[in-house]
């Protein structure tokens, strides 16, 4: 029997959508009072009444909206102004080099580093301490502030490099240099011309990643726990807190809160696009008006992103510094000595956790790579018009708040007795790893010159030999990049590990977050440093390995 | 002096000159045609004039437009108009938006609209202001591109093989359209091409840019 040609595509989409759809159902049903396992059958609005009775709900909503929209807008604004101001400067190319470590660092490690910089006893306050005459940490909520500003900034630190990366990729698809030459000769100074004629074309291409940033920022649990206020917390934290409650009855309001977050996120994406359409109309009127003013303002605003990147690199440095810090009194800028005592003291635990982390990350990445290669190859060989659209469905988990389907997934796994095991955690990670791996691989796969495959076929290579001997080696660089991204995504998963693991599967990420409330910043630094170190090592490998392997093949090195 | 004047212009790639030092003058209303094999640096010469030269290349020599030294001026203050092979209409703006892009700011709204509509009449496309550029034919797009350049009131016109992409029937007509408008506005025109028919139609002196780079 011949397998249908579209099987790899269906397999990939099913691997992602099955748990997502099942999880959504598992969240929506209890939200309306239906959960037979707990003896609740039929419909009821009680979960919603319980949710609305929650005293901090309005504040939680406000927090979520401010930090979610704020972080997304700040990241986009900084990237747009940076590109507008610096697209023709050498600095622009150098910025791309800084990006790799920031992209590899998981959200949580970045958040821990930001905490080490911005907390009342953090490095930034220590810098100012002599000026302000402080000899103890000020009694100020510089992080975990009730407005969610620290959360907003912490999110923007991680999202801005990602948006810059996708913008740079989009720029390669646009005849930006010739459009710029045209616009400038029509009288527009460079920064203004970039915003008027290049940015609208870039924006069209980065819409999906931008929506993913918005959805993540509204729905993040780990960053909210780390940098957000505790009472009330942002909306995304409520269902997790209630679910982890000993009282099983709290599953119902937890499901209602997760459903509210889902509706809020979908509405937010629509609202964002509505606002973007209005802004686009105003922008086109501005472009057509011939007004050339504003270049100086844009140039000034261009420094916003370097500032954010510097803060992000500083956060990364702060994590490393704390992990090797000896005794460190408050106003001192540098620890009294540096040693590996904290690393040594936690050696056993760190090794076990790193192993548990990799035991999920490596198979999840390998599976994601295999499924993606099979699906892309099927599209390349027998592609119908509908298939790329079908593949696009696998990006869905990036546009939903994680809680909305992970909560329901946990409820289902619990009923099936599957929670807590490695397979469940692995599949939950795959849901997030797969879309990113596919996102990295899809463009290079499509861009591969089809004549290469045709000439291989003309030389008598069968489909399998062509894949193994021609396509995979030529695409080694994007394959390794996708693998590094896959590991980084898996290592960073908090909620997927917590829920699919039933709270019993510990990784570096879950442990680091558990330690965050404890307060020993050295230990937290060690865990966060290792959490960042694993993906960083993978990124470095993905960057260096092709260079070494292809050191005698200039045509493959340059790509 | 008025017109466009180049003196001892050389472009270098990694220190090697692409062509022998070039000097030329174009009077208002006149056309000078530059011909040469592809890769000899014709288009790069125009990019150097515009101030948008690829950073890998270095240019030296001087260029004056109506007595004003172009050296060091940003592209937006050079008052040069250029047409490329591709029309490079901005795809997110309407036809009218494209035409308004280069219009001097500060004009009253009614005046702007009148100038845009007059340019459309000139291009034999009255009432096209609200149209999407993607819905135009190749000839229409080319005419809009020229009108957009002329509305910015340049003092010289640079043509970077703008006729080569058009099919044979259209090419001759659009060439006449461009050259007639440039002559009517008394603009100095520097035309870069490898089609002898272009040079013939332009009628002015023809310079051959000898490539030094190829062995």
mmCIF file with all atom_site columns, N, CA, C and O in Angstrom, chain B residues 162-181:
data_model
loop_
_atom_site.group_PDB
_atom_site.id
_atom_site.type_symbol
_atom_site.label_atom_id
_atom_site.label_alt_id
_atom_site.label_comp_id
_atom_site.label_asym_id
_atom_site.label_entity_id
_atom_site.label_seq_id
_atom_site.pdbx_PDB_ins_code
_atom_site.Cartn_x
_atom_site.Cartn_y
_atom_site.Cartn_z
_atom_site.occupancy
_atom_site.B_iso_or_equiv
_atom_site.pdbx_formal_charge
_atom_site.auth_seq_id
_atom_site.auth_comp_id
_atom_site.auth_asym_id
_atom_site.auth_atom_id
_atom_site.pdbx_PDB_model_num
ATOM 1  N N  . UNK B 1 162 ? 16.213 53.059 -18.159 1.00 0.00 ? 162 UNK B N  1
ATOM 2  C CA . UNK B 1 162 ? 14.808 52.945 -17.766 1.00 0.00 ? 162 UNK B CA 1
ATOM 3  C C  . UNK B 1 162 ? 13.934 52.339 -18.862 1.00 0.00 ? 162 UNK B C  1
ATOM 4  O O  . UNK B 1 162 ? 12.775 52.032 -18.603 1.00 0.00 ? 162 UNK B O  1
ATOM 5  N N  . UNK B 1 163 ? 14.473 52.159 -20.071 1.00 0.00 ? 163 UNK B N  1
ATOM 6  C CA . UNK B 1 163 ? 13.636 51.655 -21.176 1.00 0.00 ? 163 UNK B CA 1
ATOM 7  C C  . UNK B 1 163 ? 13.831 50.164 -21.407 1.00 0.00 ? 163 UNK B C  1
ATOM 8  O O  . UNK B 1 163 ? 13.071 49.539 -22.123 1.00 0.00 ? 163 UNK B O  1
ATOM 9  N N  . UNK B 1 164 ? 14.862 49.573 -20.755 1.00 0.00 ? 164 UNK B N  1
ATOM 10 C CA . UNK B 1 164 ? 15.258 48.226 -21.159 1.00 0.00 ? 164 UNK B CA 1
ATOM 11 C C  . UNK B 1 164 ? 14.239 47.163 -20.742 1.00 0.00 ? 164 UNK B C  1
ATOM 12 O O  . UNK B 1 164 ? 14.196 46.104 -21.339 1.00 0.00 ? 164 UNK B O  1
ATOM 13 N N  . UNK B 1 165 ? 13.431 47.445 -19.712 1.00 0.00 ? 165 UNK B N  1
ATOM 14 C CA . UNK B 1 165 ? 12.482 46.438 -19.255 1.00 0.00 ? 165 UNK B CA 1
ATOM 15 C C  . UNK B 1 165 ? 11.194 46.425 -20.084 1.00 0.00 ? 165 UNK B C  1
ATOM 16 O O  . UNK B 1 165 ? 10.404 45.495 -20.005 1.00 0.00 ? 165 UNK B O  1
ATOM 17 N N  . UNK B 1 166 ? 10.963 47.506 -20.833 1.00 0.00 ? 166 UNK B N  1
ATOM 18 C CA . UNK B 1 166 ? 9.693  47.621 -21.567 1.00 0.00 ? 166 UNK B CA 1
ATOM 19 C C  . UNK B 1 166 ? 9.777  46.861 -22.884 1.00 0.00 ? 166 UNK B C  1
ATOM 20 O O  . UNK B 1 166 ? 10.852 46.719 -23.466 1.00 0.00 ? 166 UNK B O  1
ATOM 21 N N  . UNK B 1 167 ? 8.610  46.385 -23.373 1.00 0.00 ? 167 UNK B N  1
ATOM 22 C CA . UNK B 1 167 ? 8.651  45.672 -24.652 1.00 0.00 ? 167 UNK B CA 1
ATOM 23 C C  . UNK B 1 167 ? 8.858  46.668 -25.796 1.00 0.00 ? 167 UNK B C  1
ATOM 24 O O  . UNK B 1 167 ? 8.686  47.876 -25.636 1.00 0.00 ? 167 UNK B O  1
ATOM 25 N N  . UNK B 1 168 ? 9.227  46.147 -26.968 1.00 0.00 ? 168 UNK B N  1
ATOM 26 C CA . UNK B 1 168 ? 9.733  46.977 -28.064 1.00 0.00 ? 168 UNK B CA 1
ATOM 27 C C  . UNK B 1 168 ? 8.786  48.111 -28.439 1.00 0.00 ? 168 UNK B C  1
ATOM 28 O O  . UNK B 1 168 ? 9.201  49.259 -28.614 1.00 0.00 ? 168 UNK B O  1
ATOM 29 N N  . UNK B 1 169 ? 7.480  47.814 -28.545 1.00 0.00 ? 169 UNK B N  1
ATOM 30 C CA . UNK B 1 169 ? 6.517  48.822 -28.996 1.00 0.00 ? 169 UNK B CA 1
ATOM 31 C C  . UNK B 1 169 ? 6.441  49.965 -27.994 1.00 0.00 ? 169 UNK B C  1
ATOM 32 O O  . UNK B 1 169 ? 6.432  51.145 -28.356 1.00 0.00 ? 169 UNK B O  1
ATOM 33 N N  . UNK B 1 170 ? 6.424  49.591 -26.704 1.00 0.00 ? 170 UNK B N  1
ATOM 34 C CA . UNK B 1 170 ? 6.277  50.566 -25.637 1.00 0.00 ? 170 UNK B CA 1
ATOM 35 C C  . UNK B 1 170 ? 7.542  51.397 -25.480 1.00 0.00 ? 170 UNK B C  1
ATOM 36 O O  . UNK B 1 170 ? 7.496  52.587 -25.190 1.00 0.00 ? 170 UNK B O  1
ATOM 37 N N  . UNK B 1 171 ? 8.695  50.743 -25.722 1.00 0.00 ? 171 UNK B N  1
ATOM 38 C CA . UNK B 1 171 ? 9.982  51.354 -25.427 1.00 0.00 ? 171 UNK B CA 1
ATOM 39 C C  . UNK B 1 171 ? 10.146 52.684 -26.171 1.00 0.00 ? 171 UNK B C  1
ATOM 40 O O  . UNK B 1 171 ? 10.452 53.705 -25.574 1.00 0.00 ? 171 UNK B O  1
ATOM 41 N N  . UNK B 1 172 ? 9.871  52.650 -27.468 1.00 0.00 ? 172 UNK B N  1
ATOM 42 C CA . UNK B 1 172 ? 10.050 53.849 -28.272 1.00 0.00 ? 172 UNK B CA 1
ATOM 43 C C  . UNK B 1 172 ? 9.155  54.979 -27.810 1.00 0.00 ? 172 UNK B C  1
ATOM 44 O O  . UNK B 1 172 ? 9.602  56.126 -27.686 1.00 0.00 ? 172 UNK B O  1
ATOM 45 N N  . UNK B 1 173 ? 7.898  54.633 -27.494 1.00 0.00 ? 173 UNK B N  1
ATOM 46 C CA . UNK B 1 173 ? 6.950  55.687 -27.110 1.00 0.00 ? 173 UNK B CA 1
ATOM 47 C C  . UNK B 1 173 ? 7.335  56.314 -25.781 1.00 0.00 ? 173 UNK B C  1
ATOM 48 O O  . UNK B 1 173 ? 7.332  57.531 -25.607 1.00 0.00 ? 173 UNK B O  1
ATOM 49 N N  . UNK B 1 174 ? 7.700  55.433 -24.792 1.00 0.00 ? 174 UNK B N  1
ATOM 50 C CA . UNK B 1 174 ? 8.046  55.961 -23.475 1.00 0.00 ? 174 UNK B CA 1
ATOM 51 C C  . UNK B 1 174 ? 9.328  56.780 -23.545 1.00 0.00 ? 174 UNK B C  1
ATOM 52 O O  . UNK B 1 174 ? 9.450  57.815 -22.898 1.00 0.00 ? 174 UNK B O  1
ATOM 53 N N  . UNK B 1 175 ? 10.283 56.340 -24.397 1.00 0.00 ? 175 UNK B N  1
ATOM 54 C CA . UNK B 1 175 ? 11.534 57.070 -24.558 1.00 0.00 ? 175 UNK B CA 1
ATOM 55 C C  . UNK B 1 175 ? 11.262 58.490 -25.042 1.00 0.00 ? 175 UNK B C  1
ATOM 56 O O  . UNK B 1 175 ? 11.779 59.475 -24.528 1.00 0.00 ? 175 UNK B O  1
ATOM 57 N N  . UNK B 1 176 ? 10.350 58.597 -26.064 1.00 0.00 ? 176 UNK B N  1
ATOM 58 C CA . UNK B 1 176 ? 9.976  59.900 -26.600 1.00 0.00 ? 176 UNK B CA 1
ATOM 59 C C  . UNK B 1 176 ? 9.337  60.765 -25.513 1.00 0.00 ? 176 UNK B C  1
ATOM 60 O O  . UNK B 1 176 ? 9.633  61.950 -25.358 1.00 0.00 ? 176 UNK B O  1
ATOM 61 N N  . UNK B 1 177 ? 8.459  60.096 -24.713 1.00 0.00 ? 177 UNK B N  1
ATOM 62 C CA . UNK B 1 177 ? 7.731  60.767 -23.630 1.00 0.00 ? 177 UNK B CA 1
ATOM 63 C C  . UNK B 1 177 ? 8.712  61.380 -22.636 1.00 0.00 ? 177 UNK B C  1
ATOM 64 O O  . UNK B 1 177 ? 8.613  62.549 -22.258 1.00 0.00 ? 177 UNK B O  1
ATOM 65 N N  . UNK B 1 178 ? 9.706  60.603 -22.234 1.00 0.00 ? 178 UNK B N  1
ATOM 66 C CA . UNK B 1 178 ? 10.691 61.079 -21.253 1.00 0.00 ? 178 UNK B CA 1
ATOM 67 C C  . UNK B 1 178 ? 11.523 62.205 -21.842 1.00 0.00 ? 178 UNK B C  1
ATOM 68 O O  . UNK B 1 178 ? 11.680 63.277 -21.241 1.00 0.00 ? 178 UNK B O  1
ATOM 69 N N  . UNK B 1 179 ? 12.061 61.978 -23.058 1.00 0.00 ? 179 UNK B N  1
ATOM 70 C CA . UNK B 1 179 ? 12.975 62.970 -23.645 1.00 0.00 ? 179 UNK B CA 1
ATOM 71 C C  . UNK B 1 179 ? 12.250 64.273 -23.947 1.00 0.00 ? 179 UNK B C  1
ATOM 72 O O  . UNK B 1 179 ? 12.799 65.362 -23.744 1.00 0.00 ? 179 UNK B O  1
ATOM 73 N N  . UNK B 1 180 ? 10.992 64.188 -24.406 1.00 0.00 ? 180 UNK B N  1
ATOM 74 C CA . UNK B 1 180 ? 10.219 65.403 -24.689 1.00 0.00 ? 180 UNK B CA 1
ATOM 75 C C  . UNK B 1 180 ? 9.996  66.222 -23.427 1.00 0.00 ? 180 UNK B C  1
ATOM 76 O O  . UNK B 1 180 ? 10.119 67.450 -23.434 1.00 0.00 ? 180 UNK B O  1
ATOM 77 N N  . UNK B 1 181 ? 9.642  65.507 -22.328 1.00 0.00 ? 181 UNK B N  1
ATOM 78 C CA . UNK B 1 181 ? 9.404  66.240 -21.083 1.00 0.00 ? 181 UNK B CA 1
ATOM 79 C C  . UNK B 1 181 ? 10.679 66.896 -20.578 1.00 0.00 ? 181 UNK B C  1
ATOM 80 O O  . UNK B 1 181 ? 10.662 68.035 -20.121 1.00 0.00 ? 181 UNK B O  1
#
